[in-house]
mmCIF file with all atom_site columns, C-alpha atoms in Angstrom:
data_model
loop_
_atom_site.group_PDB
_atom_site.id
_atom_site.type_symbol
_atom_site.label_atom_id
_atom_site.label_alt_id
_atom_site.label_comp_id
_atom_site.label_asym_id
_atom_site.label_entity_id
_atom_site.label_seq_id
_atom_site.pdbx_PDB_ins_code
_atom_site.Cartn_x
_atom_site.Cartn_y
_atom_site.Cartn_z
_atom_site.occupancy
_atom_site.B_iso_or_equiv
_atom_site.pdbx_formal_charge
_atom_site.auth_seq_id
_atom_site.auth_comp_id
_atom_site.auth_asym_id
_atom_site.auth_atom_id
_atom_site.pdbx_PDB_model_num
ATOM 1   C CA . UNK A 1 1   ? 78.691 -92.866  87.171  1.00 84.00 ? 14  UNK A CA 1
ATOM 2   C CA . UNK A 1 2   ? 79.945 -96.818  86.170  1.00 91.00 ? 15  UNK A CA 1
ATOM 3   C CA . UNK A 1 3   ? 81.537 -98.500  89.516  1.00 95.00 ? 16  UNK A CA 1
ATOM 4   C CA . UNK A 1 4   ? 83.219 -101.164 87.564  1.00 96.00 ? 17  UNK A CA 1
ATOM 5   C CA . UNK A 1 5   ? 85.294 -100.911 84.282  1.00 96.00 ? 18  UNK A CA 1
ATOM 6   C CA . UNK A 1 6   ? 84.191 -102.542 81.140  1.00 95.00 ? 19  UNK A CA 1
ATOM 7   C CA . UNK A 1 7   ? 86.193 -105.218 79.600  1.00 96.00 ? 20  UNK A CA 1
ATOM 8   C CA . UNK A 1 8   ? 87.035 -105.924 76.062  1.00 93.00 ? 21  UNK A CA 1
ATOM 9   C CA . UNK A 1 9   ? 88.345 -109.364 74.264  1.00 94.00 ? 22  UNK A CA 1
ATOM 10  C CA . UNK A 1 10  ? 91.561 -107.604 74.739  1.00 93.00 ? 23  UNK A CA 1
ATOM 11  C CA . UNK A 1 11  ? 91.549 -106.576 78.621  1.00 95.00 ? 24  UNK A CA 1
ATOM 12  C CA . UNK A 1 12  ? 89.708 -109.635 80.302  1.00 95.00 ? 25  UNK A CA 1
ATOM 13  C CA . UNK A 1 13  ? 91.644 -112.479 81.127  1.00 94.00 ? 26  UNK A CA 1
ATOM 14  C CA . UNK A 1 14  ? 90.806 -116.303 80.700  1.00 94.00 ? 27  UNK A CA 1
ATOM 15  C CA . UNK A 1 15  ? 87.336 -117.950 80.454  1.00 95.00 ? 28  UNK A CA 1
ATOM 16  C CA . UNK A 1 16  ? 85.887 -114.251 80.265  1.00 95.00 ? 29  UNK A CA 1
ATOM 17  C CA . UNK A 1 17  ? 88.133 -113.101 77.446  1.00 94.00 ? 30  UNK A CA 1
ATOM 18  C CA . UNK A 1 18  ? 86.973 -116.175 75.277  1.00 95.00 ? 31  UNK A CA 1
ATOM 19  C CA . UNK A 1 19  ? 83.025 -115.639 76.232  1.00 95.00 ? 32  UNK A CA 1
ATOM 20  C CA . UNK A 1 20  ? 83.548 -111.812 75.280  1.00 96.00 ? 33  UNK A CA 1
ATOM 21  C CA . UNK A 1 21  ? 85.548 -112.997 71.911  1.00 94.00 ? 34  UNK A CA 1
ATOM 22  C CA . UNK A 1 22  ? 82.829 -115.279 71.271  1.00 94.00 ? 35  UNK A CA 1
ATOM 23  C CA . UNK A 1 23  ? 80.047 -112.680 72.044  1.00 94.00 ? 36  UNK A CA 1
ATOM 24  C CA . UNK A 1 24  ? 81.825 -110.097 69.639  1.00 94.00 ? 37  UNK A CA 1
ATOM 25  C CA . UNK A 1 25  ? 82.230 -112.543 66.618  1.00 94.00 ? 38  UNK A CA 1
ATOM 26  C CA . UNK A 1 26  ? 78.664 -113.357 66.819  1.00 93.00 ? 39  UNK A CA 1
ATOM 27  C CA . UNK A 1 27  ? 76.856 -110.161 67.555  1.00 92.00 ? 40  UNK A CA 1
ATOM 28  C CA . UNK A 1 28  ? 79.672 -108.051 66.550  1.00 91.00 ? 41  UNK A CA 1
ATOM 29  C CA . UNK A 1 29  ? 79.528 -105.560 69.797  1.00 90.00 ? 42  UNK A CA 1
ATOM 30  C CA . UNK A 1 30  ? 78.726 -106.224 73.584  1.00 92.00 ? 43  UNK A CA 1
ATOM 31  C CA . UNK A 1 31  ? 76.606 -104.026 75.865  1.00 93.00 ? 44  UNK A CA 1
ATOM 32  C CA . UNK A 1 32  ? 78.077 -102.315 78.865  1.00 94.00 ? 45  UNK A CA 1
ATOM 33  C CA . UNK A 1 33  ? 76.385 -104.940 81.472  1.00 96.00 ? 46  UNK A CA 1
ATOM 34  C CA . UNK A 1 34  ? 77.900 -107.997 79.662  1.00 97.00 ? 47  UNK A CA 1
ATOM 35  C CA . UNK A 1 35  ? 81.515 -106.170 79.301  1.00 97.00 ? 48  UNK A CA 1
ATOM 36  C CA . UNK A 1 36  ? 81.511 -105.237 82.811  1.00 97.00 ? 49  UNK A CA 1
ATOM 37  C CA . UNK A 1 37  ? 80.213 -108.574 83.871  1.00 97.00 ? 50  UNK A CA 1
ATOM 38  C CA . UNK A 1 38  ? 83.387 -110.142 82.503  1.00 97.00 ? 51  UNK A CA 1
ATOM 39  C CA . UNK A 1 39  ? 85.348 -109.376 85.567  1.00 97.00 ? 52  UNK A CA 1
ATOM 40  C CA . UNK A 1 40  ? 83.575 -112.807 87.162  1.00 97.00 ? 53  UNK A CA 1
ATOM 41  C CA . UNK A 1 41  ? 83.699 -115.612 84.264  1.00 96.00 ? 54  UNK A CA 1
ATOM 42  C CA . UNK A 1 42  ? 81.089 -117.234 86.696  1.00 96.00 ? 55  UNK A CA 1
ATOM 43  C CA . UNK A 1 43  ? 78.715 -114.412 86.885  1.00 97.00 ? 56  UNK A CA 1
ATOM 44  C CA . UNK A 1 44  ? 79.383 -113.968 83.343  1.00 97.00 ? 57  UNK A CA 1
ATOM 45  C CA . UNK A 1 45  ? 78.917 -117.346 82.262  1.00 96.00 ? 58  UNK A CA 1
ATOM 46  C CA . UNK A 1 46  ? 76.086 -117.950 84.096  1.00 97.00 ? 59  UNK A CA 1
ATOM 47  C CA . UNK A 1 47  ? 74.096 -114.960 83.121  1.00 97.00 ? 60  UNK A CA 1
ATOM 48  C CA . UNK A 1 48  ? 74.774 -116.038 79.588  1.00 97.00 ? 61  UNK A CA 1
ATOM 49  C CA . UNK A 1 49  ? 73.427 -119.590 80.000  1.00 97.00 ? 62  UNK A CA 1
ATOM 50  C CA . UNK A 1 50  ? 70.388 -118.801 82.155  1.00 97.00 ? 63  UNK A CA 1
ATOM 51  C CA . UNK A 1 51  ? 69.622 -116.081 79.469  1.00 96.00 ? 64  UNK A CA 1
ATOM 52  C CA . UNK A 1 52  ? 69.778 -118.711 76.376  1.00 96.00 ? 65  UNK A CA 1
ATOM 53  C CA . UNK A 1 53  ? 67.978 -120.953 78.807  1.00 96.00 ? 66  UNK A CA 1
ATOM 54  C CA . UNK A 1 54  ? 64.937 -118.605 79.351  1.00 96.00 ? 67  UNK A CA 1
ATOM 55  C CA . UNK A 1 55  ? 64.840 -117.871 75.651  1.00 93.00 ? 68  UNK A CA 1
ATOM 56  C CA . UNK A 1 56  ? 63.224 -121.371 75.741  1.00 95.00 ? 69  UNK A CA 1
ATOM 57  C CA . UNK A 1 57  ? 60.776 -120.883 78.224  1.00 95.00 ? 70  UNK A CA 1
ATOM 58  C CA . UNK A 1 58  ? 57.258 -121.354 77.535  1.00 95.00 ? 71  UNK A CA 1
ATOM 59  C CA . UNK A 1 59  ? 56.164 -118.533 79.048  1.00 96.00 ? 72  UNK A CA 1
ATOM 60  C CA . UNK A 1 60  ? 54.800 -115.699 76.513  1.00 97.00 ? 73  UNK A CA 1
ATOM 61  C CA . UNK A 1 61  ? 57.202 -113.039 75.844  1.00 97.00 ? 74  UNK A CA 1
ATOM 62  C CA . UNK A 1 62  ? 54.412 -110.373 76.264  1.00 98.00 ? 75  UNK A CA 1
ATOM 63  C CA . UNK A 1 63  ? 53.564 -112.065 79.636  1.00 98.00 ? 76  UNK A CA 1
ATOM 64  C CA . UNK A 1 64  ? 57.297 -112.126 80.479  1.00 98.00 ? 77  UNK A CA 1
ATOM 65  C CA . UNK A 1 65  ? 58.066 -108.683 79.981  1.00 98.00 ? 78  UNK A CA 1
ATOM 66  C CA . UNK A 1 66  ? 55.432 -107.223 82.091  1.00 98.00 ? 79  UNK A CA 1
ATOM 67  C CA . UNK A 1 67  ? 56.817 -109.764 84.798  1.00 98.00 ? 80  UNK A CA 1
ATOM 68  C CA . UNK A 1 68  ? 60.551 -108.241 84.307  1.00 98.00 ? 81  UNK A CA 1
ATOM 69  C CA . UNK A 1 69  ? 58.869 -104.612 84.728  1.00 98.00 ? 82  UNK A CA 1
ATOM 70  C CA . UNK A 1 70  ? 57.304 -105.409 87.813  1.00 98.00 ? 83  UNK A CA 1
ATOM 71  C CA . UNK A 1 71  ? 60.408 -106.776 89.083  1.00 98.00 ? 84  UNK A CA 1
ATOM 72  C CA . UNK A 1 72  ? 62.324 -104.078 88.295  1.00 98.00 ? 85  UNK A CA 1
ATOM 73  C CA . UNK A 1 73  ? 59.967 -101.417 89.224  1.00 98.00 ? 86  UNK A CA 1
ATOM 74  C CA . UNK A 1 74  ? 60.842 -103.256 92.853  1.00 97.00 ? 87  UNK A CA 1
ATOM 75  C CA . UNK A 1 75  ? 64.490 -103.858 92.590  1.00 97.00 ? 88  UNK A CA 1
ATOM 76  C CA . UNK A 1 76  ? 65.075 -100.112 91.230  1.00 97.00 ? 89  UNK A CA 1
ATOM 77  C CA . UNK A 1 77  ? 67.407 -100.857 88.104  1.00 97.00 ? 90  UNK A CA 1
ATOM 78  C CA . UNK A 1 78  ? 66.438 -98.081  85.824  1.00 97.00 ? 91  UNK A CA 1
ATOM 79  C CA . UNK A 1 79  ? 68.373 -99.897  82.813  1.00 96.00 ? 92  UNK A CA 1
ATOM 80  C CA . UNK A 1 80  ? 66.900 -102.909 82.970  1.00 97.00 ? 93  UNK A CA 1
ATOM 81  C CA . UNK A 1 81  ? 63.285 -101.581 83.539  1.00 98.00 ? 94  UNK A CA 1
ATOM 82  C CA . UNK A 1 82  ? 63.902 -99.260  80.334  1.00 97.00 ? 95  UNK A CA 1
ATOM 83  C CA . UNK A 1 83  ? 65.038 -102.330 78.226  1.00 96.00 ? 96  UNK A CA 1
ATOM 84  C CA . UNK A 1 84  ? 62.160 -104.296 79.569  1.00 98.00 ? 97  UNK A CA 1
ATOM 85  C CA . UNK A 1 85  ? 59.482 -101.278 78.547  1.00 98.00 ? 98  UNK A CA 1
ATOM 86  C CA . UNK A 1 86  ? 61.123 -101.305 75.354  1.00 98.00 ? 99  UNK A CA 1
ATOM 87  C CA . UNK A 1 87  ? 60.699 -104.719 74.940  1.00 98.00 ? 100 UNK A CA 1
ATOM 88  C CA . UNK A 1 88  ? 57.445 -104.861 75.900  1.00 98.00 ? 101 UNK A CA 1
ATOM 89  C CA . UNK A 1 89  ? 56.514 -102.046 73.495  1.00 98.00 ? 102 UNK A CA 1
ATOM 90  C CA . UNK A 1 90  ? 58.053 -103.948 70.902  1.00 98.00 ? 103 UNK A CA 1
ATOM 91  C CA . UNK A 1 91  ? 55.867 -106.838 71.149  1.00 98.00 ? 104 UNK A CA 1
ATOM 92  C CA . UNK A 1 92  ? 52.565 -105.042 71.143  1.00 98.00 ? 105 UNK A CA 1
ATOM 93  C CA . UNK A 1 93  ? 52.255 -104.603 75.136  1.00 98.00 ? 106 UNK A CA 1
ATOM 94  C CA . UNK A 1 94  ? 49.791 -101.213 74.950  1.00 98.00 ? 107 UNK A CA 1
ATOM 95  C CA . UNK A 1 95  ? 51.036 -98.388  77.665  1.00 98.00 ? 108 UNK A CA 1
ATOM 96  C CA . UNK A 1 96  ? 48.339 -98.713  79.940  1.00 98.00 ? 109 UNK A CA 1
ATOM 97  C CA . UNK A 1 97  ? 49.273 -102.517 80.590  1.00 98.00 ? 110 UNK A CA 1
ATOM 98  C CA . UNK A 1 98  ? 52.559 -101.340 80.981  1.00 98.00 ? 111 UNK A CA 1
ATOM 99  C CA . UNK A 1 99  ? 51.918 -98.690  83.694  1.00 98.00 ? 112 UNK A CA 1
ATOM 100 C CA . UNK A 1 100 ? 49.701 -101.755 85.384  1.00 98.00 ? 113 UNK A CA 1
ATOM 101 C CA . UNK A 1 101 ? 52.746 -103.699 85.060  1.00 98.00 ? 114 UNK A CA 1
ATOM 102 C CA . UNK A 1 102 ? 54.940 -100.984 86.954  1.00 98.00 ? 115 UNK A CA 1
ATOM 103 C CA . UNK A 1 103 ? 52.474 -101.495 89.593  1.00 98.00 ? 116 UNK A CA 1
ATOM 104 C CA . UNK A 1 104 ? 52.450 -105.173 90.006  1.00 98.00 ? 117 UNK A CA 1
ATOM 105 C CA . UNK A 1 105 ? 49.163 -106.117 87.882  1.00 98.00 ? 118 UNK A CA 1
ATOM 106 C CA . UNK A 1 106 ? 47.145 -106.420 84.425  1.00 98.00 ? 119 UNK A CA 1
ATOM 107 C CA . UNK A 1 107 ? 43.632 -105.560 83.403  1.00 98.00 ? 120 UNK A CA 1
ATOM 108 C CA . UNK A 1 108 ? 43.599 -109.449 82.500  1.00 98.00 ? 121 UNK A CA 1
ATOM 109 C CA . UNK A 1 109 ? 43.010 -111.546 85.885  1.00 98.00 ? 122 UNK A CA 1
ATOM 110 C CA . UNK A 1 110 ? 45.189 -114.532 84.568  1.00 98.00 ? 123 UNK A CA 1
ATOM 111 C CA . UNK A 1 111 ? 48.135 -111.993 83.856  1.00 98.00 ? 124 UNK A CA 1
ATOM 112 C CA . UNK A 1 112 ? 47.498 -110.350 86.963  1.00 98.00 ? 125 UNK A CA 1
ATOM 113 C CA . UNK A 1 113 ? 47.666 -113.823 88.956  1.00 98.00 ? 126 UNK A CA 1
ATOM 114 C CA . UNK A 1 114 ? 50.934 -114.644 87.343  1.00 98.00 ? 127 UNK A CA 1
ATOM 115 C CA . UNK A 1 115 ? 52.533 -111.316 88.069  1.00 98.00 ? 128 UNK A CA 1
ATOM 116 C CA . UNK A 1 116 ? 51.299 -111.707 91.446  1.00 98.00 ? 129 UNK A CA 1
ATOM 117 C CA . UNK A 1 117 ? 53.341 -115.164 91.490  1.00 98.00 ? 130 UNK A CA 1
ATOM 118 C CA . UNK A 1 118 ? 56.191 -113.577 90.194  1.00 98.00 ? 131 UNK A CA 1
ATOM 119 C CA . UNK A 1 119 ? 56.655 -110.640 92.609  1.00 98.00 ? 132 UNK A CA 1
ATOM 120 C CA . UNK A 1 120 ? 56.342 -113.570 95.487  1.00 98.00 ? 133 UNK A CA 1
ATOM 121 C CA . UNK A 1 121 ? 58.947 -115.363 94.124  1.00 98.00 ? 134 UNK A CA 1
ATOM 122 C CA . UNK A 1 122 ? 61.131 -112.119 94.293  1.00 98.00 ? 135 UNK A CA 1
ATOM 123 C CA . UNK A 1 123 ? 60.091 -111.080 98.052  1.00 97.00 ? 136 UNK A CA 1
ATOM 124 C CA . UNK A 1 124 ? 58.496 -114.057 99.819  1.00 97.00 ? 137 UNK A CA 1
ATOM 125 C CA . UNK A 1 125 ? 58.552 -117.138 98.233  1.00 97.00 ? 138 UNK A CA 1
ATOM 126 C CA . UNK A 1 126 ? 57.270 -119.017 101.338 1.00 97.00 ? 139 UNK A CA 1
ATOM 127 C CA . UNK A 1 127 ? 54.158 -117.082 101.301 1.00 96.00 ? 140 UNK A CA 1
ATOM 128 C CA . UNK A 1 128 ? 53.142 -118.814 97.773  1.00 98.00 ? 141 UNK A CA 1
ATOM 129 C CA . UNK A 1 129 ? 49.811 -121.255 98.769  1.00 97.00 ? 142 UNK A CA 1
ATOM 130 C CA . UNK A 1 130 ? 48.641 -124.161 96.937  1.00 97.00 ? 143 UNK A CA 1
ATOM 131 C CA . UNK A 1 131 ? 45.184 -122.267 96.505  1.00 97.00 ? 144 UNK A CA 1
ATOM 132 C CA . UNK A 1 132 ? 47.187 -119.868 94.505  1.00 96.00 ? 145 UNK A CA 1
ATOM 133 C CA . UNK A 1 133 ? 49.024 -122.392 92.611  1.00 98.00 ? 146 UNK A CA 1
ATOM 134 C CA . UNK A 1 134 ? 45.460 -123.856 91.668  1.00 98.00 ? 147 UNK A CA 1
ATOM 135 C CA . UNK A 1 135 ? 44.252 -120.690 90.653  1.00 97.00 ? 148 UNK A CA 1
ATOM 136 C CA . UNK A 1 136 ? 46.758 -120.477 88.565  1.00 98.00 ? 149 UNK A CA 1
ATOM 137 C CA . UNK A 1 137 ? 45.978 -123.971 86.709  1.00 98.00 ? 150 UNK A CA 1
ATOM 138 C CA . UNK A 1 138 ? 42.676 -122.756 86.784  1.00 98.00 ? 151 UNK A CA 1
ATOM 139 C CA . UNK A 1 139 ? 43.845 -119.926 84.498  1.00 98.00 ? 152 UNK A CA 1
ATOM 140 C CA . UNK A 1 140 ? 45.683 -122.434 82.132  1.00 98.00 ? 153 UNK A CA 1
ATOM 141 C CA . UNK A 1 141 ? 49.101 -121.996 83.384  1.00 98.00 ? 154 UNK A CA 1
ATOM 142 C CA . UNK A 1 142 ? 51.256 -125.455 83.429  1.00 98.00 ? 155 UNK A CA 1
ATOM 143 C CA . UNK A 1 143 ? 53.421 -126.611 85.929  1.00 98.00 ? 156 UNK A CA 1
ATOM 144 C CA . UNK A 1 144 ? 56.542 -125.182 83.354  1.00 98.00 ? 157 UNK A CA 1
ATOM 145 C CA . UNK A 1 145 ? 55.549 -121.761 82.929  1.00 98.00 ? 158 UNK A CA 1
ATOM 146 C CA . UNK A 1 146 ? 54.934 -121.674 86.508  1.00 98.00 ? 159 UNK A CA 1
ATOM 147 C CA . UNK A 1 147 ? 58.566 -122.819 86.976  1.00 98.00 ? 160 UNK A CA 1
ATOM 148 C CA . UNK A 1 148 ? 59.818 -120.730 84.008  1.00 98.00 ? 161 UNK A CA 1
ATOM 149 C CA . UNK A 1 149 ? 58.176 -117.567 86.324  1.00 98.00 ? 162 UNK A CA 1
ATOM 150 C CA . UNK A 1 150 ? 61.346 -118.359 88.676  1.00 98.00 ? 163 UNK A CA 1
ATOM 151 C CA . UNK A 1 151 ? 63.503 -118.201 86.080  1.00 98.00 ? 164 UNK A CA 1
ATOM 152 C CA . UNK A 1 152 ? 62.793 -114.927 84.613  1.00 98.00 ? 165 UNK A CA 1
ATOM 153 C CA . UNK A 1 153 ? 62.767 -113.388 88.377  1.00 98.00 ? 166 UNK A CA 1
ATOM 154 C CA . UNK A 1 154 ? 66.266 -115.267 88.822  1.00 98.00 ? 167 UNK A CA 1
ATOM 155 C CA . UNK A 1 155 ? 67.178 -113.520 85.514  1.00 98.00 ? 168 UNK A CA 1
ATOM 156 C CA . UNK A 1 156 ? 66.133 -110.050 86.932  1.00 98.00 ? 169 UNK A CA 1
ATOM 157 C CA . UNK A 1 157 ? 67.673 -110.159 89.853  1.00 98.00 ? 170 UNK A CA 1
ATOM 158 C CA . UNK A 1 158 ? 70.975 -111.097 88.498  1.00 98.00 ? 171 UNK A CA 1
ATOM 159 C CA . UNK A 1 159 ? 70.900 -108.449 86.057  1.00 98.00 ? 172 UNK A CA 1
ATOM 160 C CA . UNK A 1 160 ? 69.498 -105.640 88.057  1.00 98.00 ? 173 UNK A CA 1
ATOM 161 C CA . UNK A 1 161 ? 71.500 -106.228 91.248  1.00 98.00 ? 174 UNK A CA 1
ATOM 162 C CA . UNK A 1 162 ? 74.362 -106.616 88.935  1.00 98.00 ? 175 UNK A CA 1
ATOM 163 C CA . UNK A 1 163 ? 73.753 -103.257 87.067  1.00 98.00 ? 176 UNK A CA 1
ATOM 164 C CA . UNK A 1 164 ? 72.838 -101.858 90.404  1.00 98.00 ? 177 UNK A CA 1
ATOM 165 C CA . UNK A 1 165 ? 76.193 -102.722 92.023  1.00 98.00 ? 178 UNK A CA 1
ATOM 166 C CA . UNK A 1 166 ? 78.102 -101.687 88.751  1.00 97.00 ? 179 UNK A CA 1
ATOM 167 C CA . UNK A 1 167 ? 76.827 -98.353  88.757  1.00 96.00 ? 180 UNK A CA 1
ATOM 168 C CA . UNK A 1 168 ? 75.282 -98.792  85.125  1.00 96.00 ? 181 UNK A CA 1
ATOM 169 C CA . UNK A 1 169 ? 72.223 -96.539  84.323  1.00 93.00 ? 182 UNK A CA 1
ATOM 170 C CA . UNK A 1 170 ? 70.497 -95.310  81.201  1.00 90.00 ? 183 UNK A CA 1
ATOM 171 C CA . UNK A 1 171 ? 73.263 -93.604  79.103  1.00 80.00 ? 184 UNK A CA 1
ATOM 172 C CA . UNK A 1 172 ? 75.915 -94.588  81.730  1.00 68.00 ? 185 UNK A CA 1
ATOM 173 C CA . UNK A 1 173 ? 79.418 -94.831  79.714  1.00 55.00 ? 186 UNK A CA 1
ATOM 174 C CA . UNK A 1 174 ? 81.400 -97.723  81.641  1.00 48.00 ? 187 UNK A CA 1
ATOM 175 C CA . UNK A 1 175 ? 84.502 -97.016  79.854  1.00 41.00 ? 188 UNK A CA 1
ATOM 176 C CA . UNK A 1 176 ? 86.891 -99.324  78.094  1.00 34.00 ? 189 UNK A CA 1
#
Protein backbone atom coordinates (compact mmCIF):
# COMPACT_ATOMS: atom_id res chain seq x y z
CA UNK A 1 0.00 0.00 0.00
CA UNK A 2 1.50 3.34 -1.00
CA UNK A 3 2.45 5.64 1.86
CA UNK A 4 2.56 8.84 -0.19
CA UNK A 5 -0.09 10.09 -2.60
CA UNK A 6 0.39 10.41 -6.32
CA UNK A 7 0.20 13.98 -7.61
CA UNK A 8 -0.92 15.27 -10.99
CA UNK A 9 -0.29 18.58 -12.73
CA UNK A 10 -3.63 19.67 -11.22
CA UNK A 11 -2.77 18.69 -7.63
CA UNK A 12 0.94 19.54 -7.55
CA UNK A 13 2.10 23.08 -6.78
CA UNK A 14 4.90 25.33 -7.98
CA UNK A 15 7.86 23.79 -9.73
CA UNK A 16 6.46 20.26 -9.36
CA UNK A 17 3.29 21.26 -11.22
CA UNK A 18 5.42 22.65 -14.05
CA UNK A 19 7.64 19.55 -14.19
CA UNK A 20 4.67 17.18 -14.20
CA UNK A 21 2.80 19.22 -16.82
CA UNK A 22 5.88 19.14 -19.06
CA UNK A 23 6.27 15.38 -18.64
CA UNK A 24 2.59 14.74 -19.37
CA UNK A 25 2.70 16.96 -22.46
CA UNK A 26 5.78 15.13 -23.78
CA UNK A 27 4.95 11.56 -22.78
CA UNK A 28 1.19 11.49 -22.31
CA UNK A 29 1.40 10.01 -18.82
CA UNK A 30 3.69 9.71 -15.84
CA UNK A 31 4.52 6.75 -13.65
CA UNK A 32 3.70 6.41 -9.98
CA UNK A 33 7.26 7.10 -8.82
CA UNK A 34 7.54 10.38 -10.72
CA UNK A 35 4.03 11.45 -9.71
CA UNK A 36 4.84 10.71 -6.08
CA UNK A 37 8.26 12.38 -6.22
CA UNK A 38 6.39 15.59 -7.10
CA UNK A 39 5.85 16.16 -3.37
CA UNK A 40 9.43 17.48 -3.46
CA UNK A 41 10.34 19.62 -6.46
CA UNK A 42 13.99 19.24 -5.44
CA UNK A 43 13.82 15.43 -5.52
CA UNK A 44 11.77 15.31 -8.71
CA UNK A 45 13.98 17.84 -10.49
CA UNK A 46 17.14 16.13 -9.29
CA UNK A 47 15.88 12.71 -10.38
CA UNK A 48 14.92 13.99 -13.83
CA UNK A 49 18.26 15.73 -14.32
CA UNK A 50 20.31 12.75 -13.15
CA UNK A 51 18.22 10.35 -15.21
CA UNK A 52 18.69 12.46 -18.36
CA UNK A 53 22.40 12.82 -17.67
CA UNK A 54 22.85 9.07 -17.19
CA UNK A 55 21.16 8.56 -20.56
CA UNK A 56 24.38 10.02 -22.00
CA UNK A 57 26.64 7.62 -20.08
CA UNK A 58 29.25 5.64 -22.00
CA UNK A 59 28.58 2.52 -19.93
CA UNK A 60 26.94 -0.14 -22.12
CA UNK A 61 23.21 -0.36 -21.25
CA UNK A 62 23.37 -4.16 -20.96
CA UNK A 63 26.03 -3.74 -18.26
CA UNK A 64 24.23 -0.79 -16.66
CA UNK A 65 21.06 -2.84 -16.29
CA UNK A 66 23.00 -5.70 -14.68
CA UNK A 67 24.54 -3.22 -12.23
CA UNK A 68 21.05 -1.90 -11.48
CA UNK A 69 19.78 -5.44 -10.87
CA UNK A 70 22.68 -6.14 -8.47
CA UNK A 71 22.11 -2.90 -6.55
CA UNK A 72 18.34 -3.30 -6.35
CA UNK A 73 18.66 -6.94 -5.27
CA UNK A 74 20.59 -5.63 -2.25
CA UNK A 75 18.53 -2.49 -1.66
CA UNK A 76 15.26 -4.41 -1.81
CA UNK A 77 13.18 -2.26 -4.16
CA UNK A 78 11.06 -4.81 -5.98
CA UNK A 79 9.56 -2.18 -8.28
CA UNK A 80 13.02 -1.10 -9.47
CA UNK A 81 14.30 -4.66 -9.66
CA UNK A 82 11.39 -5.73 -11.87
CA UNK A 83 11.89 -2.70 -14.13
CA UNK A 84 15.62 -3.39 -14.55
CA UNK A 85 15.08 -7.10 -15.19
CA UNK A 86 12.55 -6.20 -17.89
CA UNK A 87 14.97 -3.67 -19.40
CA UNK A 88 17.81 -6.22 -19.37
CA UNK A 89 15.61 -8.78 -21.12
CA UNK A 90 14.59 -6.20 -23.73
CA UNK A 91 18.29 -5.54 -24.38
CA UNK A 92 18.94 -9.25 -24.94
CA UNK A 93 20.58 -10.16 -21.62
CA UNK A 94 19.90 -13.86 -21.10
CA UNK A 95 18.21 -15.30 -18.00
CA UNK A 96 21.42 -16.86 -16.65
CA UNK A 97 23.16 -13.47 -16.72
CA UNK A 98 20.14 -11.84 -15.08
CA UNK A 99 20.35 -14.42 -12.29
CA UNK A 100 24.09 -13.82 -11.96
CA UNK A 101 23.40 -10.07 -11.73
CA UNK A 102 20.98 -10.79 -8.86
CA UNK A 103 23.94 -12.46 -7.14
CA UNK A 104 26.25 -9.56 -7.97
CA UNK A 105 28.37 -11.19 -10.66
CA UNK A 106 28.61 -12.27 -14.30
CA UNK A 107 30.13 -15.14 -16.27
CA UNK A 108 32.20 -12.50 -18.10
CA UNK A 109 35.15 -11.53 -15.86
CA UNK A 110 35.15 -7.93 -17.14
CA UNK A 111 31.46 -7.49 -16.38
CA UNK A 112 31.85 -9.24 -13.03
CA UNK A 113 34.62 -6.75 -12.17
CA UNK A 114 32.49 -3.70 -13.00
CA UNK A 115 29.51 -5.09 -11.06
CA UNK A 116 31.86 -5.65 -8.09
CA UNK A 117 32.94 -2.03 -8.36
CA UNK A 118 29.32 -0.89 -8.41
CA UNK A 119 28.45 -2.92 -5.34
CA UNK A 120 31.45 -1.46 -3.52
CA UNK A 121 30.32 2.03 -4.48
CA UNK A 122 26.92 1.10 -3.00
CA UNK A 123 28.16 -0.60 0.18
CA UNK A 124 31.63 0.64 0.99
CA UNK A 125 33.31 3.00 -1.46
CA UNK A 126 36.30 3.42 0.85
CA UNK A 127 37.21 -0.23 0.14
CA UNK A 128 37.97 0.40 -3.56
CA UNK A 129 41.67 -0.17 -4.23
CA UNK A 130 44.19 1.12 -6.76
CA UNK A 131 44.71 -2.48 -7.88
CA UNK A 132 41.02 -2.87 -8.54
CA UNK A 133 41.01 0.26 -10.72
CA UNK A 134 44.06 -1.07 -12.58
CA UNK A 135 42.22 -4.35 -13.19
CA UNK A 136 39.21 -2.49 -14.54
CA UNK A 137 41.48 -0.54 -16.89
CA UNK A 138 43.07 -3.81 -18.01
CA UNK A 139 39.54 -5.02 -18.87
CA UNK A 140 39.23 -1.96 -21.11
CA UNK A 141 37.13 0.28 -18.89
CA UNK A 142 37.90 4.00 -19.19
CA UNK A 143 37.89 6.51 -16.37
CA UNK A 144 34.64 7.88 -17.81
CA UNK A 145 32.95 4.48 -17.65
CA UNK A 146 34.10 3.96 -14.07
CA UNK A 147 32.73 7.41 -13.19
CA UNK A 148 29.46 6.47 -14.93
CA UNK A 149 29.18 3.50 -12.57
CA UNK A 150 28.93 5.92 -9.64
CA UNK A 151 26.10 7.72 -11.45
CA UNK A 152 24.23 4.48 -12.12
CA UNK A 153 24.56 3.48 -8.47
CA UNK A 154 23.47 6.94 -7.27
CA UNK A 155 20.40 6.86 -9.52
CA UNK A 156 19.50 3.40 -8.20
CA UNK A 157 19.93 4.49 -4.59
CA UNK A 158 17.64 7.48 -5.23
CA UNK A 159 14.89 5.57 -7.02
CA UNK A 160 15.00 2.50 -4.81
CA UNK A 161 15.07 4.42 -1.53
CA UNK A 162 12.28 6.71 -2.73
CA UNK A 163 10.06 3.81 -3.80
CA UNK A 164 10.67 2.01 -0.51
CA UNK A 165 9.83 5.16 1.49
CA UNK A 166 6.73 5.85 -0.62
CA UNK A 167 5.58 2.22 -0.40
CA UNK A 168 5.54 1.77 -4.17
CA UNK A 169 5.62 -1.86 -5.18
CA UNK A 170 4.81 -3.77 -8.37
CA UNK A 171 1.07 -3.47 -8.90
CA UNK A 172 0.63 -0.82 -6.19
CA UNK A 173 -1.78 2.02 -6.86
CA UNK A 174 -0.51 5.27 -5.40
CA UNK A 175 -3.91 6.91 -5.84
CA UNK A 176 -4.51 10.26 -7.47
